[in-house]
Coordinates of C-alpha atoms in Angstrom, one line a residue:
Chain A
X1 CA 0.0 0.0 0.0
X2 CA 1.1 3.6 -0.8
X3 CA 2.4 5.4 2.3
X4 CA -0.2 8.2 2.0
X5 CA -3.0 5.7 1.8
X6 CA -1.7 3.9 4.8
X7 CA -1.7 7.2 6.8
X8 CA -5.3 8.1 5.7
X9 CA -6.4 4.6 6.7
X10 CA -4.7 4.9 10.1
X11 CA -6.4 8.3 10.6
X12 CA -9.8 6.9 9.7
X13 CA -9.2 4.0 12.1
X14 CA -8.4 6.5 14.9
X15 CA -11.6 8.5 14.2
X16 CA -13.7 5.3 14.2
X17 CA -12.1 4.4 17.5
X18 CA -12.8 7.8 19.1
X19 CA -16.1 9.1 17.7
X20 CA -19.4 7.6 18.9
X21 CA -22.2 7.1 16.4
X22 CA -24.6 8.8 18.8
X23 CA -22.1 11.5 19.9
X24 CA -22.8 15.3 19.5
X25 CA -23.0 15.8 15.7
X26 CA -21.3 19.1 15.4
X27 CA -18.3 18.0 17.3
X28 CA -18.1 14.9 15.1
X29 CA -18.1 17.0 12.0
X30 CA -15.5 19.4 13.4
X31 CA -13.2 16.6 14.4
X32 CA -13.4 14.9 11.0
X33 CA -12.9 18.2 9.3
X34 CA -9.8 19.0 11.4
X35 CA -8.2 15.6 10.6
X36 CA -9.4 14.7 7.1
X37 CA -8.9 18.0 5.3
X38 CA -5.9 17.0 3.1
X39 CA -2.5 18.0 4.5
X40 CA 1.1 17.2 3.7
X41 CA 1.2 14.5 6.4
X42 CA 4.9 15.3 6.6
X43 CA 5.1 14.1 10.2
X44 CA 3.4 10.7 9.8
X45 CA 5.3 10.1 6.6
X46 CA 8.5 10.6 8.6
X47 CA 7.3 8.1 11.3
X48 CA 6.6 5.5 8.7
X49 CA 9.8 6.1 6.7
X50 CA 11.9 5.6 9.9
X51 CA 9.8 2.6 11.0
X52 CA 10.4 1.1 7.5
X53 CA 14.2 1.8 7.7
X54 CA 14.1 0.0 11.1
X55 CA 12.3 -3.2 9.8
X56 CA 8.7 -2.2 10.6
X57 CA 8.0 -5.5 12.5
X58 CA 4.8 -4.2 14.0
X59 CA 3.0 -2.2 11.3
X60 CA -0.1 -1.6 13.4
X61 CA 2.0 0.1 16.0
X62 CA 3.8 2.2 13.4
X63 CA 0.5 3.2 11.8
X64 CA -0.9 4.2 15.2
X65 CA 2.1 6.2 16.1
X66 CA 2.0 8.0 12.7
X67 CA -1.7 8.7 13.0
X68 CA -1.4 9.8 16.7
X69 CA 1.4 12.2 15.9
X70 CA -0.8 13.7 13.1
X71 CA -3.7 14.0 15.5
X72 CA -1.5 16.0 17.9
X73 CA -0.4 18.2 15.0
X74 CA -4.0 18.8 13.9
X75 CA -5.0 19.6 17.5
X76 CA -2.3 22.3 17.6
X77 CA -3.4 23.8 14.3
X78 CA -7.0 24.0 15.4
X79 CA -6.1 25.8 18.6
X80 CA -3.4 27.9 17.0
X81 CA -5.9 29.2 14.4
X82 CA -8.4 30.3 17.0
X83 CA -9.1 34.0 17.5
X84 CA -7.1 34.0 20.7
X85 CA -4.0 33.2 18.7
X86 CA -3.8 33.7 14.9
X87 CA -7.5 34.3 14.2
X88 CA -7.1 32.5 10.8
X89 CA -10.0 31.9 8.5
X90 CA -8.4 29.2 6.4
X91 CA -6.1 26.2 6.9
X92 CA -5.1 23.6 4.3
X93 CA -7.2 25.5 1.8
X94 CA -10.4 25.0 3.8
X95 CA -12.2 27.0 6.6
X96 CA -10.6 26.7 10.0
X97 CA -12.7 24.7 12.5
X98 CA -13.9 27.8 14.4
X99 CA -15.1 29.3 11.0
X100 CA -17.0 26.1 10.0
X101 CA -20.1 26.9 12.1
X102 CA -22.4 29.9 12.2
X103 CA -22.8 29.4 16.0
X104 CA -20.5 27.9 18.7
X105 CA -17.5 27.8 16.3
X106 CA -15.0 28.7 18.9
X107 CA -16.4 26.4 21.5
X108 CA -16.3 23.5 19.0
X109 CA -12.7 24.4 18.0
X110 CA -11.6 24.4 21.6
X111 CA -13.2 21.0 22.2
X112 CA -11.9 19.6 18.9
X113 CA -8.3 20.4 19.8
X114 CA -8.8 18.9 23.3
X115 CA -10.5 15.8 21.9
X116 CA -7.7 15.2 19.3
X117 CA -5.1 15.3 22.0
X118 CA -7.0 12.7 24.0
X119 CA -7.6 10.6 20.9
X120 CA -3.9 10.5 20.1
X121 CA -3.1 8.7 23.3
X122 CA -6.2 6.5 23.1
X123 CA -5.4 5.5 19.6
X124 CA -1.8 4.6 20.5
X125 CA -2.9 2.5 23.5
X126 CA -5.5 0.7 21.6
X127 CA -3.4 -0.3 18.6
X128 CA -0.3 -1.2 20.6
X129 CA -2.2 -3.7 22.8
X130 CA -0.4 -6.6 21.2
X131 CA 3.0 -4.9 22.0
X132 CA 2.4 -3.5 25.5
X133 CA 6.1 -3.0 26.1
X134 CA 6.2 -0.4 23.3
X135 CA 3.3 1.7 24.6
X136 CA 5.1 3.4 27.5
X137 CA 8.1 4.6 25.4
X138 CA 5.9 5.8 22.6
X139 CA 3.5 7.6 24.9
X140 CA 6.5 9.4 26.5
X141 CA 7.9 10.4 23.1
X142 CA 4.6 11.8 21.9
X143 CA 3.7 13.5 25.2
X144 CA 7.1 15.2 25.5
X145 CA 6.8 16.5 21.9
X146 CA 3.7 18.4 22.7
X147 CA 3.9 19.0 26.5
X148 CA 4.5 22.0 28.8
X149 CA 8.2 21.2 29.3
X150 CA 9.8 21.4 25.9
X151 CA 6.9 20.5 23.5
X152 CA 4.6 22.5 21.2
X153 CA 2.6 23.9 24.1
X154 CA 5.8 25.3 25.7
X155 CA 6.9 26.6 22.2
X156 CA 3.6 28.4 21.8
X157 CA 3.7 29.8 25.3
X158 CA 7.0 31.6 24.5
X159 CA 4.7 33.9 22.4
X160 CA 3.4 35.2 25.7
X161 CA 6.9 36.1 27.0
X162 CA 9.1 39.0 26.2
X163 CA 12.5 37.4 26.5
X164 CA 12.7 34.5 24.0
X165 CA 15.5 32.3 22.7
X166 CA 14.6 31.9 19.0
X167 CA 16.3 28.4 18.7
X168 CA 14.5 27.1 21.8
X169 CA 11.2 28.5 20.5
X170 CA 11.5 26.8 17.1
X171 CA 12.9 23.6 18.6
X172 CA 9.8 23.4 20.8
X173 CA 7.1 24.8 18.5
X174 CA 8.0 22.8 15.4
X175 CA 11.1 20.6 15.7
X176 CA 9.7 18.7 18.7
X177 CA 7.1 17.0 16.6
X178 CA 9.6 16.1 14.0
X179 CA 12.1 14.6 16.4
X180 CA 9.1 12.7 17.9
X181 CA 8.4 11.4 14.4
X182 CA 11.8 9.9 13.9
X183 CA 12.0 8.6 17.5
X184 CA 8.5 7.1 17.4
X185 CA 9.2 5.4 14.0
X186 CA 12.2 3.7 15.6
X187 CA 10.3 2.9 18.9
X188 CA 7.3 1.5 17.0
X189 CA 9.6 -1.0 15.3
X190 CA 11.2 -2.0 18.6
X191 CA 14.5 -0.1 18.1
X192 CA 16.3 2.4 20.3
X193 CA 14.9 5.8 19.4
X194 CA 17.9 7.8 20.7
X195 CA 20.1 7.7 17.5
X196 CA 17.1 8.9 15.4
X197 CA 16.5 12.1 17.3
X198 CA 18.9 14.4 15.5
X199 CA 17.5 13.6 12.1
X200 CA 14.0 14.6 13.2
X201 CA 15.1 17.6 15.1
X202 CA 17.1 19.1 12.2
X203 CA 14.4 18.3 9.7
X204 CA 12.0 20.1 12.1
X205 CA 14.2 23.2 12.4
X206 CA 14.6 23.2 8.6
X207 CA 10.8 22.9 8.3
X208 CA 10.3 25.9 10.5
X209 CA 12.8 28.0 8.6
X210 CA 11.0 27.0 5.4
X211 CA 7.7 28.0 6.9
X212 CA 9.1 31.4 7.9
X213 CA 10.4 31.9 4.4
X214 CA 7.0 30.9 2.9
X215 CA 5.4 33.4 5.3
X216 CA 7.3 36.2 3.6
X217 CA 7.9 34.9 0.0
X218 CA 5.0 32.5 -0.5
X219 CA 1.4 33.3 -1.4
X220 CA -1.8 32.3 0.3
X221 CA -3.1 30.2 -2.6
X222 CA 0.1 28.2 -2.6
X223 CA 0.0 27.7 1.1
X224 CA -3.7 27.3 1.8
X225 CA -3.4 29.7 4.7
X226 CA -2.7 33.5 5.1
X227 CA 0.8 34.8 4.7
X228 CA 2.6 37.6 6.6
X229 CA 1.4 36.2 10.0
X230 CA 4.8 36.4 11.7
X231 CA 5.1 40.1 11.1
X232 CA 1.4 40.7 11.9
X233 CA 1.7 38.9 15.2
X234 CA 5.2 40.2 15.9
X235 CA 6.4 36.6 16.2
X236 CA 10.0 35.7 16.3
X237 CA 11.0 34.4 12.9
X238 CA 14.2 33.1 11.2
X239 CA 13.7 35.6 8.4
X240 CA 13.4 38.4 10.8
X241 CA 16.6 37.3 12.5
X242 CA 18.7 36.2 9.5
X243 CA 17.2 37.9 6.5
X244 CA 15.9 35.8 3.5
X245 CA 19.4 34.8 2.2
X246 CA 20.6 33.9 5.7
X247 CA 17.5 31.8 6.3
X248 CA 17.9 29.9 3.0
X249 CA 21.6 29.2 3.9
X250 CA 20.5 28.0 7.4
X251 CA 17.9 25.7 5.9
X252 CA 20.5 24.1 3.7
X253 CA 22.9 23.6 6.6
X254 CA 20.2 22.0 8.7
X255 CA 19.3 19.6 5.9
X256 CA 22.9 18.5 5.4
X257 CA 23.3 17.9 9.1
X258 CA 20.0 16.0 9.1
X259 CA 21.1 13.7 6.3
X260 CA 24.5 13.2 7.9
X261 CA 23.0 12.1 11.2
X262 CA 20.9 9.2 9.7
X263 CA 22.1 6.0 11.5
X264 CA 23.7 3.3 9.4
X265 CA 20.8 1.1 8.1
X266 CA 19.6 -0.5 4.9
X267 CA 17.1 2.4 4.3
X268 CA 19.6 5.2 4.7
X269 CA 19.8 6.4 1.1
X270 CA 16.0 6.3 0.6
X271 CA 15.5 8.4 3.8
X272 CA 18.1 10.9 2.7
X273 CA 16.4 11.3 -0.7
X274 CA 13.1 11.8 1.0
X275 CA 14.5 14.5 3.3
X276 CA 16.0 16.3 0.3
X277 CA 12.7 16.1 -1.7
X278 CA 10.7 17.3 1.3
X279 CA 12.8 20.5 1.6
X280 CA 12.6 21.2 -2.2
X281 CA 8.8 20.9 -1.8
X282 CA 8.8 23.4 1.1
X283 CA 10.8 26.2 -0.4
X284 CA 8.5 28.9 -1.8
X285 CA 8.4 29.0 -5.6
X286 CA 10.0 32.4 -5.6
X287 CA 13.1 31.1 -3.9
X288 CA 13.5 27.8 -5.7
X289 CA 16.9 27.2 -7.4
X290 CA 18.7 29.8 -5.2
Chain B
X1 CA 0.3 8.8 54.8
X2 CA -3.0 10.6 54.7
X3 CA -4.9 10.2 51.4
X4 CA -5.0 13.9 50.6
X5 CA -1.3 14.2 51.3
X6 CA -0.7 11.3 49.0
X7 CA -2.7 13.0 46.2
X8 CA -0.9 16.3 46.6
X9 CA 2.4 14.5 46.4
X10 CA 1.4 12.7 43.3
X11 CA 0.3 16.0 41.7
X12 CA 3.6 17.6 42.6
X13 CA 5.4 14.6 41.1
X14 CA 3.4 15.0 37.9
X15 CA 4.3 18.7 37.7
X16 CA 8.0 18.0 38.3
X17 CA 7.9 15.4 35.5
X18 CA 6.2 17.8 33.1
X19 CA 7.5 21.3 33.7
X20 CA 11.0 22.2 32.6
X21 CA 13.1 24.5 34.7
X22 CA 13.9 26.7 31.7
X23 CA 10.4 26.5 30.3
X24 CA 8.3 29.6 29.6
X25 CA 7.7 31.1 33.1
X26 CA 4.1 32.3 32.7
X27 CA 2.9 28.9 31.5
X28 CA 4.7 27.2 34.4
X29 CA 2.9 29.6 36.8
X30 CA -0.5 29.0 35.1
X31 CA -0.1 25.2 35.2
X32 CA 0.9 25.1 38.8
X33 CA -2.0 27.5 39.7
X34 CA -4.5 25.3 37.8
X35 CA -3.4 22.1 39.6
X36 CA -2.3 23.3 43.1
X37 CA -5.1 25.6 44.0
X38 CA -6.8 23.5 46.7
X39 CA -9.8 21.5 45.5
X40 CA -11.9 18.7 46.8
X41 CA -9.9 16.1 44.9
X42 CA -13.0 14.0 44.9
X43 CA -12.0 12.0 41.8
X44 CA -8.5 11.1 42.9
X45 CA -9.8 10.2 46.3
X46 CA -12.2 7.8 44.7
X47 CA -9.3 6.3 42.6
X48 CA -7.3 5.6 45.8
X49 CA -10.3 4.4 47.8
X50 CA -11.0 1.7 45.1
X51 CA -7.3 0.8 44.6
X52 CA -7.2 0.4 48.4
X53 CA -10.3 -1.8 48.4
X54 CA -8.6 -3.9 45.6
X55 CA -5.4 -4.5 47.5
X56 CA -3.3 -1.6 46.1
X57 CA -0.4 -3.8 45.2
X58 CA 1.3 -1.1 43.0
X59 CA 0.8 2.2 44.9
X60 CA 2.9 4.2 42.4
X61 CA 0.5 3.2 39.6
X62 CA -2.5 4.1 41.7
X63 CA -1.0 7.4 42.7
X64 CA -0.3 8.2 39.0
X65 CA -3.8 7.2 37.9
X66 CA -5.2 9.4 40.7
X67 CA -3.0 12.4 39.8
X68 CA -3.6 12.0 36.0
X69 CA -7.4 11.9 36.5
X70 CA -7.2 15.1 38.6
X71 CA -5.0 16.7 35.9
X72 CA -7.7 15.9 33.3
X73 CA -10.3 17.4 35.6
X74 CA -8.2 20.5 36.1
X75 CA -7.8 20.8 32.3
X76 CA -11.5 20.7 31.7
X77 CA -12.1 23.4 34.4
X78 CA -9.5 25.7 32.9
X79 CA -11.0 25.5 29.4
X80 CA -14.6 25.5 30.8
X81 CA -13.9 28.8 32.7
X82 CA -12.6 30.6 29.6
X83 CA -14.7 33.4 28.1
X84 CA -15.7 31.2 25.2
X85 CA -17.6 29.0 27.6
X86 CA -18.5 30.2 31.1
X87 CA -16.3 33.4 31.3
X88 CA -15.8 32.7 35.0
X89 CA -13.5 35.0 37.1
X90 CA -13.0 32.6 40.0
X91 CA -12.6 28.9 40.6
X92 CA -11.8 27.1 43.8
X93 CA -11.9 30.5 45.5
X94 CA -9.0 31.8 43.4
X95 CA -8.8 33.6 40.1
X96 CA -9.4 31.4 37.0
X97 CA -6.2 30.9 34.9
X98 CA -7.2 33.3 32.1
X99 CA -7.8 36.1 34.8
X100 CA -4.4 35.4 36.4
X101 CA -2.5 37.5 33.9
X102 CA -2.8 41.1 32.7
X103 CA -1.8 40.1 29.2
X104 CA -2.1 36.8 27.3
X105 CA -4.5 35.3 29.9
X106 CA -6.7 33.5 27.4
X107 CA -3.7 32.2 25.4
X108 CA -2.1 30.8 28.6
X109 CA -5.4 29.3 29.7
X110 CA -5.8 27.5 26.4
X111 CA -2.2 26.2 26.5
X112 CA -2.6 25.2 30.2
X113 CA -5.6 23.0 29.5
X114 CA -3.8 21.4 26.5
X115 CA -0.7 20.9 28.5
X116 CA -2.5 19.3 31.4
X117 CA -4.2 16.8 29.1
X118 CA -0.8 15.8 27.7
X119 CA 0.7 15.6 31.1
X120 CA -2.0 13.3 32.4
X121 CA -0.9 10.6 29.8
X122 CA 2.8 11.3 30.2
X123 CA 2.5 11.0 34.0
X124 CA 0.6 7.7 33.7
X125 CA 3.2 6.2 31.3
X126 CA 6.1 7.3 33.3
X127 CA 4.9 6.0 36.7
X128 CA 3.6 2.7 35.4
X129 CA 6.8 1.7 33.7
X130 CA 7.4 -1.1 36.2
X131 CA 3.9 -2.4 35.3
X132 CA 3.7 -2.0 31.5
X133 CA 0.8 -4.4 31.2
X134 CA -1.4 -1.9 33.2
X135 CA -0.6 1.1 31.1
X136 CA -2.8 0.3 28.1
X137 CA -6.0 -0.4 30.1
X138 CA -5.4 2.7 32.3
X139 CA -4.8 4.9 29.3
X140 CA -8.0 3.7 27.6
X141 CA -10.0 4.2 30.8
X142 CA -8.8 7.8 31.2
X143 CA -9.0 8.7 27.5
X144 CA -12.5 7.4 27.1
X145 CA -13.6 9.4 30.1
X146 CA -12.5 12.7 28.5
X147 CA -12.7 11.9 24.8
X148 CA -14.9 12.9 21.9
X149 CA -17.0 9.7 22.0
X150 CA -18.6 9.7 25.4
X151 CA -16.2 11.7 27.6
X152 CA -16.1 15.2 29.0
X153 CA -15.4 16.7 25.6
X154 CA -18.5 15.1 24.1
X155 CA -20.5 16.2 27.2
X156 CA -19.4 19.7 26.8
X157 CA -20.1 19.7 23.1
X158 CA -23.8 18.9 23.7
X159 CA -24.0 22.5 24.9
X160 CA -23.5 23.4 21.2
X161 CA -26.5 21.3 20.1
X162 CA -30.2 22.0 20.3
X163 CA -31.5 18.4 20.8
X164 CA -29.9 17.1 24.0
X165 CA -30.6 14.0 26.2
X166 CA -30.1 15.2 29.7
X167 CA -28.9 11.9 31.1
X168 CA -26.4 11.4 28.3
X169 CA -25.2 14.9 28.8
X170 CA -24.6 14.5 32.5
X171 CA -23.2 11.0 32.1
X172 CA -20.6 12.4 29.7
X173 CA -19.9 15.8 31.3
X174 CA -19.5 14.6 34.9
X175 CA -20.2 10.9 35.5
X176 CA -17.5 9.8 32.9
X177 CA -14.7 11.0 35.2
X178 CA -16.2 9.3 38.2
X179 CA -16.7 6.0 36.5
X180 CA -13.1 6.3 35.2
X181 CA -12.0 6.9 38.8
X182 CA -13.5 3.7 40.1
X183 CA -12.3 1.7 37.0
X184 CA -8.8 3.2 37.2
X185 CA -8.6 2.4 40.9
X186 CA -9.3 -1.3 40.2
X187 CA -7.1 -1.4 37.0
X188 CA -4.2 0.3 38.9
X189 CA -4.3 -2.6 41.4
X190 CA -4.4 -5.2 38.7
X191 CA -8.1 -6.0 39.1
X192 CA -10.9 -6.2 36.4
X193 CA -12.3 -2.7 36.2
X194 CA -15.7 -3.7 34.8
X195 CA -17.5 -4.5 38.1
X196 CA -16.5 -1.1 39.5
X197 CA -18.0 1.0 36.7
X198 CA -21.6 1.4 38.2
X199 CA -20.3 2.7 41.5
X200 CA -18.4 5.5 39.8
X201 CA -21.1 6.3 37.3
X202 CA -23.8 6.6 39.9
X203 CA -21.6 8.7 42.2
X204 CA -20.8 10.9 39.2
X205 CA -24.5 11.4 38.3
X206 CA -25.2 12.1 41.9
X207 CA -22.3 14.6 42.0
X208 CA -23.7 16.4 38.9
X209 CA -27.2 16.6 40.5
X210 CA -25.6 18.0 43.7
X211 CA -23.7 20.5 41.6
X212 CA -27.0 21.6 39.9
X213 CA -28.6 22.0 43.3
X214 CA -25.7 24.1 44.6
X215 CA -25.9 26.3 41.5
X216 CA -29.5 27.3 42.6
X217 CA -29.3 26.9 46.4
X218 CA -25.7 27.5 47.3
X219 CA -23.7 30.7 47.5
X220 CA -20.6 31.8 45.7
X221 CA -18.5 32.0 48.9
X222 CA -19.5 28.5 49.9
X223 CA -18.6 27.2 46.4
X224 CA -15.6 29.3 45.5
X225 CA -17.2 29.9 42.1
X226 CA -20.2 31.9 40.8
X227 CA -23.7 30.5 41.2
X228 CA -26.7 30.7 38.8
X229 CA -24.5 29.7 35.8
X230 CA -26.8 27.0 34.5
X231 CA -29.7 29.4 34.1
X232 CA -27.4 32.2 32.8
X233 CA -26.0 29.9 30.1
X234 CA -29.3 28.1 29.5
X235 CA -27.6 24.8 30.2
X236 CA -29.6 21.7 30.8
X237 CA -29.8 21.0 34.6
X238 CA -31.4 18.4 36.8
X239 CA -33.1 21.2 38.8
X240 CA -34.5 22.7 35.7
X241 CA -35.9 19.3 34.7
X242 CA -37.0 17.9 38.1
X243 CA -37.4 20.9 40.4
X244 CA -35.4 21.1 43.7
X245 CA -37.3 18.4 45.6
X246 CA -37.2 16.0 42.6
X247 CA -33.5 16.6 42.2
X248 CA -32.8 15.9 45.9
X249 CA -34.8 12.6 45.6
X250 CA -32.9 11.7 42.5
X251 CA -29.6 12.3 44.3
X252 CA -30.6 10.0 47.1
X253 CA -31.7 7.2 44.7
X254 CA -28.4 7.5 42.8
X255 CA -26.4 7.2 46.0
X256 CA -28.3 4.1 47.2
X257 CA -27.8 2.4 43.8
X258 CA -24.1 3.4 43.9
X259 CA -23.6 1.8 47.4
X260 CA -25.5 -1.3 46.4
X261 CA -23.3 -1.8 43.4
X262 CA -20.0 -2.0 45.3
X263 CA -18.4 -5.4 44.5
X264 CA -18.0 -7.8 47.5
X265 CA -14.5 -6.9 48.9
X266 CA -12.9 -6.3 52.3
X267 CA -13.1 -2.5 51.9
X268 CA -16.9 -2.5 51.0
X269 CA -18.2 -0.8 54.2
X270 CA -15.4 1.8 54.2
X271 CA -16.2 2.7 50.6
X272 CA -20.0 2.9 51.3
X273 CA -19.4 5.2 54.2
X274 CA -17.1 7.4 52.1
X275 CA -19.7 7.7 49.4
X276 CA -22.3 8.7 51.9
X277 CA -20.1 11.3 53.5
X278 CA -19.2 12.8 50.1
X279 CA -22.8 13.4 49.3
X280 CA -23.5 15.0 52.6
X281 CA -20.6 17.3 51.9
X282 CA -22.0 18.2 48.5
X283 CA -25.5 19.2 49.4
X284 CA -25.9 22.9 49.8
X285 CA -26.3 24.1 53.4
X286 CA -29.8 25.3 52.7
X287 CA -30.9 21.8 51.7
X288 CA -29.2 19.7 54.4
X289 CA -31.4 17.5 56.5
X290 CA -34.2 17.4 53.9

């Protein structure tokens, strides 16, 4: 099966597990919209690519880890788009969750994000029941990637502070989910996640730099979301700190380091090619070939 | 050690696990405020009471389950108090999280709730690492109690619907965490959680009826939060449906059924007495002795 198909099936399985047939209808619609609106699935693809490179001896666990990581990502997007943060009208080329309803949109968006976080852990626990020894490490990897210590929630909370370290902010807000992706891919296949951390972290930092570049040099139709948000919200950004050329150079350095860090394994070349292609995809059209 | 002391220590341990020393300071303050402002701890007390009745052979797991359940409860309170829902200024006799800060209060409240949900699952995974077989069942019990199917999130989402079944609404919004408490107490001690479900569910439904009664017959100083919220927000309520006398009768029926359902075990009488005392505590002063 194609990797993207595998991811969509794993997401559908998670939704089937979590949503009740006689549950509140609007919440069900909001949750499905948040998860199933087509996205790049960059994080779950990374989970499966690393699991594959590690032998993928428990595909159900890898699928669950991939889907759960994407659920956590979707949760953060839903909350991040709310009026209290970015007040965004569109995401992935579709209305944001809080704009999907004439009434109660914000309530439903808040509940959708909460529910997706819960579902991520439920889904992981359910689908790893044949490999109970892997659940603990996987739960810790995912939780730390989103938590109040050094996860997405911490990263986002730096936006409420005046004294911010840009590297720590990006490491937590974006790179944390990518390092969790590579670690979870290895842990889902029963391997030590430690050696896989640098790959994910550097890809994540590169991804954030690419996102900052697209925010200044991309256009809304290309991205499926508004541009110019960093400046509008006075958010710390790699472009603001390094300029466009400096940010492009930084992105290339991060990618080289990421590829160099891939542990010796049969899937090494395939993974390196995937990382390279991913970055090409992310550079805004206006900057390609620089 | 006193049960309440045991719970506070388990909550402190969870916060130490989750919060980083160099994390964003305001978020750290918000998270600690949300968790450590003194509360009744009714749910974690129920977890430990059932674990005790079941032999409590792994106290670290029972402590973690108790603390994690309280973290999930605190998360729901923080989000529920936000302007998008109840817009409450006080909770547990202290400012609500979003009122704790001059700036960014709502952002921090949103992130605090998210972070507490994540921490609940991280805490459970970390402290059950010596009993990995118990982590899956416990994670599922907790997740279902708060999730989008029939958990708190679903219960809260009924407030966005026009056609609402009051029993299902209360079962999800309040009773779900109580049935999770009794189930988790049993599962933490390695016992089958199934027979313990009715006790928790009935106590939870009784708790919700008591809460509805206190919303009309209590006062804000007694409760540490505003009264009259159900009517103000046009929320379904047992008092609205049954009247005050009907609601008091329903509360007593639920309590009797709860006590009758306690599985045969050495701690049965102690548990029954605890359930009775809890309900006495919850009735508003104006209705005591009725």
